[in-house]
Amino acid sequence: MAVCEVCNNDYDMAFEVRTPDGTHVFDSLECAAQRIAPTCGNCGCRILGHGLQAGDGDFFCCAHCARQRGHAQLVDHA
């Protein structure tokens, strides 16, 4: 079995996610999101869908949050 690096659960159905930073082991998508999903530069929520990235590397969950931080050029996609 493998141990989740977020909650330390020893789980027989744990899975690995490979990123440029290395290989991570999780027991759930929730733990994976807590460790590797980017956070919004305005409200701090985890970005689980199609977020927005400003030219300076900041990530945002939506255009509203991007505008709050001065990135008026970013728009939501439908």
PDB file of C-alpha atoms in Angstrom:
ATOM      1  CA  MET A   1       0.000   0.000   0.000  1.00  0.00           C
ATOM      2  CA  ALA A   2       1.021   3.619  -0.394  1.00  0.00           C
ATOM      3  CA  VAL A   3       0.745   6.534   2.008  1.00  0.00           C
ATOM      4  CA  CYS A   4      -0.958   9.769   0.924  1.00  0.00           C
ATOM      5  CA  GLU A   5       1.435  12.697   1.254  1.00  0.00           C
ATOM      6  CA  VAL A   6      -1.363  15.034   2.404  1.00  0.00           C
ATOM      7  CA  CYS A   7      -3.371  13.067   4.969  1.00  0.00           C
ATOM      8  CA  ASN A   8      -0.959  10.140   5.600  1.00  0.00           C
ATOM      9  CA  ASN A   9      -3.675   7.574   4.921  1.00  0.00           C
ATOM     10  CA  ASP A  10      -2.188   4.189   4.070  1.00  0.00           C
ATOM     11  CA  TYR A  11      -4.472   3.194   1.192  1.00  0.00           C
ATOM     12  CA  ASP A  12      -4.400   0.234  -1.193  1.00  0.00           C
ATOM     13  CA  MET A  13      -5.879   2.302  -4.060  1.00  0.00           C
ATOM     14  CA  ALA A  14      -3.555   5.304  -3.790  1.00  0.00           C
ATOM     15  CA  PHE A  15      -2.370   6.818  -7.059  1.00  0.00           C
ATOM     16  CA  GLU A  16       0.601   8.792  -8.333  1.00  0.00           C
ATOM     17  CA  VAL A  17       0.631  12.156 -10.070  1.00  0.00           C
ATOM     18  CA  ARG A  18       3.774  13.190 -11.903  1.00  0.00           C
ATOM     19  CA  THR A  19       4.584  16.906 -12.121  1.00  0.00           C
ATOM     20  CA  PRO A  20       7.713  18.837 -13.092  1.00  0.00           C
ATOM     21  CA  ASP A  21       8.471  18.905  -9.355  1.00  0.00           C
ATOM     22  CA  GLY A  22       8.407  15.125  -8.990  1.00  0.00           C
ATOM     23  CA  THR A  23       6.035  12.250  -8.286  1.00  0.00           C
ATOM     24  CA  HIS A  24       3.308  12.667  -5.681  1.00  0.00           C
ATOM     25  CA  VAL A  25       1.165   9.990  -3.996  1.00  0.00           C
ATOM     26  CA  PHE A  26      -2.457  10.639  -3.000  1.00  0.00           C
ATOM     27  CA  ASP A  27      -5.408   8.647  -1.748  1.00  0.00           C
ATOM     28  CA  SER A  28      -8.076  10.969  -3.215  1.00  0.00           C
ATOM     29  CA  LEU A  29      -8.595  13.749  -5.715  1.00  0.00           C
ATOM     30  CA  GLU A  30      -9.314  16.059  -2.792  1.00  0.00           C
ATOM     31  CA  CYS A  31      -5.830  15.522  -1.369  1.00  0.00           C
ATOM     32  CA  ALA A  32      -4.279  15.893  -4.832  1.00  0.00           C
ATOM     33  CA  ALA A  33      -6.051  19.222  -5.318  1.00  0.00           C
ATOM     34  CA  GLN A  34      -4.914  20.470  -1.928  1.00  0.00           C
ATOM     35  CA  ARG A  35      -1.287  19.752  -2.800  1.00  0.00           C
ATOM     36  CA  ILE A  36      -0.938  20.589  -6.494  1.00  0.00           C
ATOM     37  CA  ALA A  37      -3.832  22.783  -7.686  1.00  0.00           C
ATOM     38  CA  PRO A  38      -2.868  26.449  -8.031  1.00  0.00           C
ATOM     39  CA  THR A  39      -4.564  29.039  -5.826  1.00  0.00           C
ATOM     40  CA  CYS A  40      -6.305  32.218  -6.950  1.00  0.00           C
ATOM     41  CA  GLY A  41      -4.121  35.288  -6.508  1.00  0.00           C
ATOM     42  CA  ASN A  42      -7.123  37.244  -5.253  1.00  0.00           C
ATOM     43  CA  CYS A  43      -9.477  35.081  -3.199  1.00  0.00           C
ATOM     44  CA  GLY A  44      -7.152  32.163  -2.431  1.00  0.00           C
ATOM     45  CA  CYS A  45      -9.473  29.368  -3.572  1.00  0.00           C
ATOM     46  CA  ARG A  46      -8.064  26.285  -5.296  1.00  0.00           C
ATOM     47  CA  ILE A  47      -8.386  26.462  -9.080  1.00  0.00           C
ATOM     48  CA  LEU A  48      -9.815  23.130 -10.188  1.00  0.00           C
ATOM     49  CA  GLY A  49     -11.111  24.095 -13.617  1.00  0.00           C
ATOM     50  CA  HIS A  50     -10.005  26.439 -16.343  1.00  0.00           C
ATOM     51  CA  GLY A  51      -8.434  29.286 -14.446  1.00  0.00           C
ATOM     52  CA  LEU A  52      -6.808  32.381 -15.858  1.00  0.00           C
ATOM     53  CA  GLN A  53      -3.118  33.216 -15.897  1.00  0.00           C
ATOM     54  CA  ALA A  54      -1.798  36.767 -16.133  1.00  0.00           C
ATOM     55  CA  GLY A  55       1.391  37.595 -17.991  1.00  0.00           C
ATOM     56  CA  ASP A  56       3.224  38.003 -14.705  1.00  0.00           C
ATOM     57  CA  GLY A  57       2.459  34.387 -13.732  1.00  0.00           C
ATOM     58  CA  ASP A  58      -0.407  35.096 -11.338  1.00  0.00           C
ATOM     59  CA  PHE A  59      -3.326  32.641 -11.470  1.00  0.00           C
ATOM     60  CA  PHE A  60      -6.975  33.551 -10.926  1.00  0.00           C
ATOM     61  CA  CYS A  61     -10.146  31.499 -10.602  1.00  0.00           C
ATOM     62  CA  CYS A  62     -12.211  33.958 -12.688  1.00  0.00           C
ATOM     63  CA  ALA A  63     -12.065  37.259 -14.565  1.00  0.00           C
ATOM     64  CA  HIS A  64     -13.640  39.083 -11.618  1.00  0.00           C
ATOM     65  CA  CYS A  65     -10.725  38.142  -9.354  1.00  0.00           C
ATOM     66  CA  ALA A  66      -8.246  39.050 -12.098  1.00  0.00           C
ATOM     67  CA  ARG A  67      -9.850  42.505 -12.439  1.00  0.00           C
ATOM     68  CA  GLN A  68      -9.622  42.960  -8.668  1.00  0.00           C
ATOM     69  CA  ARG A  69      -5.842  42.634  -9.037  1.00  0.00           C
ATOM     70  CA  GLY A  70      -5.564  44.972 -12.033  1.00  0.00           C
ATOM     71  CA  HIS A  71      -5.690  42.478 -14.913  1.00  0.00           C
ATOM     72  CA  ALA A  72      -8.598  43.950 -16.906  1.00  0.00           C
ATOM     73  CA  GLN A  73      -7.499  42.184 -20.120  1.00  0.00           C
ATOM     74  CA  LEU A  74      -8.361  38.716 -18.747  1.00  0.00           C
ATOM     75  CA  VAL A  75     -11.837  37.414 -19.565  1.00  0.00           C
ATOM     76  CA  ASP A  76     -13.770  34.259 -18.698  1.00  0.00           C
ATOM     77  CA  HIS A  77     -14.363  31.708 -21.444  1.00  0.00           C
ATOM     78  CA  ALA A  78     -17.740  30.089 -21.979  1.00  0.00           C
TER      79      ALA A  78
END
